[in-house]
Amino acid sequence: MSGGEFEDFVVDLCRRDGCTEVRRVGGSHDDGADVLGCLPDGRAARRGRRH
């Protein structure tokens, strides 16, 4: 599984679990985040991974 495929998988899991506004991010100045979204209770969620 490539990095992009893994990020898509995480996006799908987040949506399945009730997160909203889930999106892939990346590039310089992203503070290490690969996926951003909102948890069902309204808190912000950020997921990153190490290479």
PDB file of N, CA, C and O in Angstrom:
ATOM      1  N   MET A   1       0.852  -1.166   0.000  1.00  0.00           N
ATOM      2  CA  MET A   1       0.000   0.000   0.000  1.00  0.00           C
ATOM      3  C   MET A   1       0.904   1.237   0.000  1.00  0.00           C
ATOM      4  O   MET A   1       1.785   1.368   0.837  1.00  0.00           O
ATOM      5  N   SER A   2       0.656   2.114  -0.930  1.00  0.00           N
ATOM      6  CA  SER A   2       1.448   3.345  -1.013  1.00  0.00           C
ATOM      7  C   SER A   2       0.989   4.333   0.066  1.00  0.00           C
ATOM      8  O   SER A   2      -0.043   4.140   0.721  1.00  0.00           O
ATOM      9  N   GLY A   3       1.757   5.396   0.230  1.00  0.00           N
ATOM     10  CA  GLY A   3       1.383   6.423   1.193  1.00  0.00           C
ATOM     11  C   GLY A   3       0.031   7.036   0.882  1.00  0.00           C
ATOM     12  O   GLY A   3      -0.796   7.242   1.768  1.00  0.00           O
ATOM     13  N   GLY A   4      -0.211   7.327  -0.384  1.00  0.00           N
ATOM     14  CA  GLY A   4      -1.493   7.912  -0.793  1.00  0.00           C
ATOM     15  C   GLY A   4      -2.655   6.959  -0.564  1.00  0.00           C
ATOM     16  O   GLY A   4      -3.738   7.380  -0.131  1.00  0.00           O
ATOM     17  N   GLU A   5      -2.430   5.683  -0.837  1.00  0.00           N
ATOM     18  CA  GLU A   5      -3.480   4.685  -0.601  1.00  0.00           C
ATOM     19  C   GLU A   5      -3.794   4.572   0.892  1.00  0.00           C
ATOM     20  O   GLU A   5      -4.955   4.460   1.280  1.00  0.00           O
ATOM     21  N   PHE A   6      -2.749   4.643   1.718  1.00  0.00           N
ATOM     22  CA  PHE A   6      -2.958   4.590   3.162  1.00  0.00           C
ATOM     23  C   PHE A   6      -3.765   5.799   3.642  1.00  0.00           C
ATOM     24  O   PHE A   6      -4.686   5.662   4.441  1.00  0.00           O
ATOM     25  N   GLU A   7      -3.425   6.977   3.144  1.00  0.00           N
ATOM     26  CA  GLU A   7      -4.167   8.174   3.530  1.00  0.00           C
ATOM     27  C   GLU A   7      -5.629   8.073   3.104  1.00  0.00           C
ATOM     28  O   GLU A   7      -6.523   8.451   3.870  1.00  0.00           O
ATOM     29  N   ASP A   8      -5.896   7.571   1.906  1.00  0.00           N
ATOM     30  CA  ASP A   8      -7.286   7.370   1.463  1.00  0.00           C
ATOM     31  C   ASP A   8      -8.006   6.381   2.374  1.00  0.00           C
ATOM     32  O   ASP A   8      -9.183   6.563   2.703  1.00  0.00           O
ATOM     33  N   PHE A   9      -7.308   5.337   2.792  1.00  0.00           N
ATOM     34  CA  PHE A   9      -7.875   4.347   3.702  1.00  0.00           C
ATOM     35  C   PHE A   9      -8.249   4.996   5.036  1.00  0.00           C
ATOM     36  O   PHE A   9      -9.333   4.768   5.574  1.00  0.00           O
ATOM     37  N   VAL A  10      -7.357   5.841   5.565  1.00  0.00           N
ATOM     38  CA  VAL A  10      -7.631   6.537   6.827  1.00  0.00           C
ATOM     39  C   VAL A  10      -8.820   7.482   6.667  1.00  0.00           C
ATOM     40  O   VAL A  10      -9.681   7.558   7.550  1.00  0.00           O
ATOM     41  N   VAL A  11      -8.907   8.186   5.546  1.00  0.00           N
ATOM     42  CA  VAL A  11     -10.059   9.063   5.284  1.00  0.00           C
ATOM     43  C   VAL A  11     -11.346   8.249   5.318  1.00  0.00           C
ATOM     44  O   VAL A  11     -12.332   8.637   5.955  1.00  0.00           O
ATOM     45  N   ASP A  12     -11.361   7.102   4.652  1.00  0.00           N
ATOM     46  CA  ASP A  12     -12.549   6.248   4.633  1.00  0.00           C
ATOM     47  C   ASP A  12     -12.914   5.771   6.039  1.00  0.00           C
ATOM     48  O   ASP A  12     -14.096   5.753   6.409  1.00  0.00           O
ATOM     49  N   LEU A  13     -11.920   5.390   6.842  1.00  0.00           N
ATOM     50  CA  LEU A  13     -12.185   4.952   8.216  1.00  0.00           C
ATOM     51  C   LEU A  13     -12.778   6.087   9.049  1.00  0.00           C
ATOM     52  O   LEU A  13     -13.721   5.877   9.818  1.00  0.00           O
ATOM     53  N   CYS A  14     -12.224   7.277   8.902  1.00  0.00           N
ATOM     54  CA  CYS A  14     -12.734   8.425   9.656  1.00  0.00           C
ATOM     55  C   CYS A  14     -14.187   8.701   9.300  1.00  0.00           C
ATOM     56  O   CYS A  14     -15.019   8.910  10.192  1.00  0.00           O
ATOM     57  N   ARG A  15     -14.495   8.693   8.020  1.00  0.00           N
ATOM     58  CA  ARG A  15     -15.887   8.926   7.589  1.00  0.00           C
ATOM     59  C   ARG A  15     -16.800   7.820   8.100  1.00  0.00           C
ATOM     60  O   ARG A  15     -17.915   8.087   8.553  1.00  0.00           O
ATOM     61  N   ARG A  16     -16.341   6.585   8.044  1.00  0.00           N
ATOM     62  CA  ARG A  16     -17.127   5.456   8.540  1.00  0.00           C
ATOM     63  C   ARG A  16     -17.464   5.625  10.010  1.00  0.00           C
ATOM     64  O   ARG A  16     -18.558   5.280  10.464  1.00  0.00           O
ATOM     65  N   ASP A  17     -16.515   6.179  10.758  1.00  0.00           N
ATOM     66  CA  ASP A  17     -16.685   6.334  12.195  1.00  0.00           C
ATOM     67  C   ASP A  17     -17.374   7.638  12.590  1.00  0.00           C
ATOM     68  O   ASP A  17     -17.415   7.987  13.763  1.00  0.00           O
ATOM     69  N   GLY A  18     -17.919   8.369  11.622  1.00  0.00           N
ATOM     70  CA  GLY A  18     -18.742   9.536  11.920  1.00  0.00           C
ATOM     71  C   GLY A  18     -18.059  10.881  11.832  1.00  0.00           C
ATOM     72  O   GLY A  18     -18.672  11.905  12.151  1.00  0.00           O
ATOM     73  N   CYS A  19     -16.821  10.907  11.398  1.00  0.00           N
ATOM     74  CA  CYS A  19     -16.139  12.195  11.247  1.00  0.00           C
ATOM     75  C   CYS A  19     -16.695  12.932  10.026  1.00  0.00           C
ATOM     76  O   CYS A  19     -17.158  12.316   9.066  1.00  0.00           O
ATOM     77  N   THR A  20     -16.639  14.246  10.083  1.00  0.00           N
ATOM     78  CA  THR A  20     -17.114  15.075   8.974  1.00  0.00           C
ATOM     79  C   THR A  20     -15.967  15.965   8.504  1.00  0.00           C
ATOM     80  O   THR A  20     -14.940  16.088   9.172  1.00  0.00           O
ATOM     81  N   GLU A  21     -16.161  16.573   7.359  1.00  0.00           N
ATOM     82  CA  GLU A  21     -15.172  17.489   6.779  1.00  0.00           C
ATOM     83  C   GLU A  21     -13.789  16.837   6.680  1.00  0.00           C
ATOM     84  O   GLU A  21     -12.763  17.508   6.851  1.00  0.00           O
ATOM     85  N   VAL A  22     -13.769  15.546   6.412  1.00  0.00           N
ATOM     86  CA  VAL A  22     -12.507  14.798   6.350  1.00  0.00           C
ATOM     87  C   VAL A  22     -11.853  15.056   4.993  1.00  0.00           C
ATOM     88  O   VAL A  22     -12.496  14.988   3.958  1.00  0.00           O
ATOM     89  N   ARG A  23     -10.554  15.346   5.047  1.00  0.00           N
ATOM     90  CA  ARG A  23      -9.826  15.599   3.798  1.00  0.00           C
ATOM     91  C   ARG A  23      -8.345  15.282   3.975  1.00  0.00           C
ATOM     92  O   ARG A  23      -7.818  15.359   5.082  1.00  0.00           O
ATOM     93  N   ARG A  24      -7.743  14.937   2.864  1.00  0.00           N
ATOM     94  CA  ARG A  24      -6.292  14.725   2.837  1.00  0.00           C
ATOM     95  C   ARG A  24      -5.626  16.079   2.684  1.00  0.00           C
ATOM     96  O   ARG A  24      -6.091  16.932   1.943  1.00  0.00           O
ATOM     97  N   VAL A  25      -4.543  16.259   3.390  1.00  0.00           N
ATOM     98  CA  VAL A  25      -3.727  17.465   3.253  1.00  0.00           C
ATOM     99  C   VAL A  25      -2.288  17.010   3.114  1.00  0.00           C
ATOM    100  O   VAL A  25      -1.986  15.833   3.276  1.00  0.00           O
ATOM    101  N   GLY A  26      -1.433  17.895   2.843  1.00  0.00           N
ATOM    102  CA  GLY A  26      -0.039  17.506   2.755  1.00  0.00           C
ATOM    103  C   GLY A  26       0.782  18.569   2.092  1.00  0.00           C
ATOM    104  O   GLY A  26       0.262  19.536   1.557  1.00  0.00           O
ATOM    105  N   GLY A  27       2.051  18.378   2.174  1.00  0.00           N
ATOM    106  CA  GLY A  27       2.970  19.332   1.600  1.00  0.00           C
ATOM    107  C   GLY A  27       3.717  20.063   2.691  1.00  0.00           C
ATOM    108  O   GLY A  27       3.585  19.778   3.876  1.00  0.00           O
ATOM    109  N   SER A  28       4.486  21.022   2.276  1.00  0.00           N
ATOM    110  CA  SER A  28       5.248  21.780   3.262  1.00  0.00           C
ATOM    111  C   SER A  28       4.306  22.615   4.111  1.00  0.00           C
ATOM    112  O   SER A  28       3.213  23.006   3.677  1.00  0.00           O
ATOM    113  N   HIS A  29       4.686  22.846   5.320  1.00  0.00           N
ATOM    114  CA  HIS A  29       3.926  23.672   6.274  1.00  0.00           C
ATOM    115  C   HIS A  29       2.597  23.050   6.686  1.00  0.00           C
ATOM    116  O   HIS A  29       1.672  23.760   7.063  1.00  0.00           O
ATOM    117  N   ASP A  30       2.481  21.705   6.627  1.00  0.00           N
ATOM    118  CA  ASP A  30       1.238  21.057   7.070  1.00  0.00           C
ATOM    119  C   ASP A  30       1.347  20.535   8.506  1.00  0.00           C
ATOM    120  O   ASP A  30       0.450  19.867   9.000  1.00  0.00           O
ATOM    121  N   ASP A  31       2.448  20.859   9.188  1.00  0.00           N
ATOM    122  CA  ASP A  31       2.691  20.425  10.567  1.00  0.00           C
ATOM    123  C   ASP A  31       2.619  18.916  10.733  1.00  0.00           C
ATOM    124  O   ASP A  31       2.238  18.406  11.780  1.00  0.00           O
ATOM    125  N   GLY A  32       2.948  18.168   9.698  1.00  0.00           N
ATOM    126  CA  GLY A  32       2.974  16.712   9.772  1.00  0.00           C
ATOM    127  C   GLY A  32       1.631  16.044   9.616  1.00  0.00           C
ATOM    128  O   GLY A  32       1.523  14.836   9.727  1.00  0.00           O
ATOM    129  N   ALA A  33       0.579  16.805   9.358  1.00  0.00           N
ATOM    130  CA  ALA A  33      -0.762  16.220   9.210  1.00  0.00           C
ATOM    131  C   ALA A  33      -0.937  15.671   7.804  1.00  0.00           C
ATOM    132  O   ALA A  33      -0.487  16.258   6.837  1.00  0.00           O
ATOM    133  N   ASP A  34      -1.596  14.528   7.713  1.00  0.00           N
ATOM    134  CA  ASP A  34      -1.940  13.944   6.418  1.00  0.00           C
ATOM    135  C   ASP A  34      -3.444  13.941   6.190  1.00  0.00           C
ATOM    136  O   ASP A  34      -3.905  13.995   5.066  1.00  0.00           O
ATOM    137  N   VAL A  35      -4.213  13.841   7.279  1.00  0.00           N
ATOM    138  CA  VAL A  35      -5.676  13.807   7.198  1.00  0.00           C
ATOM    139  C   VAL A  35      -6.238  14.718   8.287  1.00  0.00           C
ATOM    140  O   VAL A  35      -5.824  14.648   9.435  1.00  0.00           O
ATOM    141  N   LEU A  36      -7.178  15.585   7.913  1.00  0.00           N
ATOM    142  CA  LEU A  36      -7.857  16.465   8.855  1.00  0.00           C
ATOM    143  C   LEU A  36      -9.350  16.212   8.801  1.00  0.00           C
ATOM    144  O   LEU A  36      -9.881  15.804   7.768  1.00  0.00           O
ATOM    145  N   GLY A  37     -10.029  16.483   9.904  1.00  0.00           N
ATOM    146  CA  GLY A  37     -11.478  16.331   9.937  1.00  0.00           C
ATOM    147  C   GLY A  37     -12.025  16.748  11.280  1.00  0.00           C
ATOM    148  O   GLY A  37     -11.300  17.223  12.153  1.00  0.00           O
ATOM    149  N   CYS A  38     -13.327  16.572  11.452  1.00  0.00           N
ATOM    150  CA  CYS A  38     -14.007  16.875  12.706  1.00  0.00           C
ATOM    151  C   CYS A  38     -14.590  15.587  13.273  1.00  0.00           C
ATOM    152  O   CYS A  38     -15.260  14.833  12.565  1.00  0.00           O
ATOM    153  N   LEU A  39     -14.334  15.364  14.554  1.00  0.00           N
ATOM    154  CA  LEU A  39     -14.894  14.200  15.241  1.00  0.00           C
ATOM    155  C   LEU A  39     -16.402  14.385  15.426  1.00  0.00           C
ATOM    156  O   LEU A  39     -16.905  15.509  15.343  1.00  0.00           O
ATOM    157  N   PRO A  40     -17.132  13.299  15.672  1.00  0.00           N
ATOM    158  CA  PRO A  40     -18.588  13.419  15.846  1.00  0.00           C
ATOM    159  C   PRO A  40     -18.998  14.414  16.939  1.00  0.00           C
ATOM    160  O   PRO A  40     -20.059  15.025  16.846  1.00  0.00           O
ATOM    161  N   ASP A  41     -18.143  14.631  17.947  1.00  0.00           N
ATOM    162  CA  ASP A  41     -18.489  15.581  19.013  1.00  0.00           C
ATOM    163  C   ASP A  41     -18.058  17.008  18.699  1.00  0.00           C
ATOM    164  O   ASP A  41     -18.180  17.901  19.529  1.00  0.00           O
ATOM    165  N   GLY A  42     -17.551  17.249  17.485  1.00  0.00           N
ATOM    166  CA  GLY A  42     -17.199  18.589  17.048  1.00  0.00           C
ATOM    167  C   GLY A  42     -15.736  18.973  17.215  1.00  0.00           C
ATOM    168  O   GLY A  42     -15.303  19.996  16.705  1.00  0.00           O
ATOM    169  N   ARG A  43     -14.960  18.163  17.926  1.00  0.00           N
ATOM    170  CA  ARG A  43     -13.543  18.461  18.076  1.00  0.00           C
ATOM    171  C   ARG A  43     -12.809  18.230  16.758  1.00  0.00           C
ATOM    172  O   ARG A  43     -13.206  17.392  15.965  1.00  0.00           O
ATOM    173  N   ALA A  44     -11.734  18.970  16.567  1.00  0.00           N
ATOM    174  CA  ALA A  44     -10.907  18.790  15.372  1.00  0.00           C
ATOM    175  C   ALA A  44     -10.043  17.544  15.523  1.00  0.00           C
ATOM    176  O   ALA A  44      -9.588  17.229  16.629  1.00  0.00           O
ATOM    177  N   ALA A  45      -9.828  16.849  14.419  1.00  0.00           N
ATOM    178  CA  ALA A  45      -8.974  15.659  14.414  1.00  0.00           C
ATOM    179  C   ALA A  45      -7.892  15.851  13.365  1.00  0.00           C
ATOM    180  O   ALA A  45      -8.128  16.404  12.295  1.00  0.00           O
ATOM    181  N   ARG A  46      -6.715  15.365  13.699  1.00  0.00           N
ATOM    182  CA  ARG A  46      -5.578  15.449  12.782  1.00  0.00           C
ATOM    183  C   ARG A  46      -4.820  14.137  12.855  1.00  0.00           C
ATOM    184  O   ARG A  46      -4.525  13.639  13.933  1.00  0.00           O
ATOM    185  N   ARG A  47      -4.499  13.560  11.716  1.00  0.00           N
ATOM    186  CA  ARG A  47      -3.783  12.299  11.688  1.00  0.00           C
ATOM    187  C   ARG A  47      -2.567  12.465  10.794  1.00  0.00           C
ATOM    188  O   ARG A  47      -2.645  12.968   9.703  1.00  0.00           O
ATOM    189  N   GLY A  48      -1.437  12.016  11.301  1.00  0.00           N
ATOM    190  CA  GLY A  48      -0.193  12.053  10.535  1.00  0.00           C
ATOM    191  C   GLY A  48       0.479  10.703  10.603  1.00  0.00           C
ATOM    192  O   GLY A  48       0.054   9.816  11.343  1.00  0.00           O
ATOM    193  N   ARG A  49       1.525  10.548   9.850  1.00  0.00           N
ATOM    194  CA  ARG A  49       2.287   9.301   9.888  1.00  0.00           C
ATOM    195  C   ARG A  49       3.733   9.613   9.624  1.00  0.00           C
ATOM    196  O   ARG A  49       4.072  10.611   9.004  1.00  0.00           O
ATOM    197  N   ARG A  50       4.580   8.739  10.081  1.00  0.00           N
ATOM    198  CA  ARG A  50       6.013   8.893   9.835  1.00  0.00           C
ATOM    199  C   ARG A  50       6.419   8.019   8.669  1.00  0.00           C
ATOM    200  O   ARG A  50       5.873   6.949   8.478  1.00  0.00           O
ATOM    201  N   HIS A  51       7.397   8.482   7.944  1.00  0.00           N
ATOM    202  CA  HIS A  51       7.884   7.722   6.786  1.00  0.00           C
ATOM    203  C   HIS A  51       9.010   6.827   7.218  1.00  0.00           C
ATOM    204  O   HIS A  51       9.770   7.088   8.060  1.00  0.00           O
TER     205      HIS A  51
END
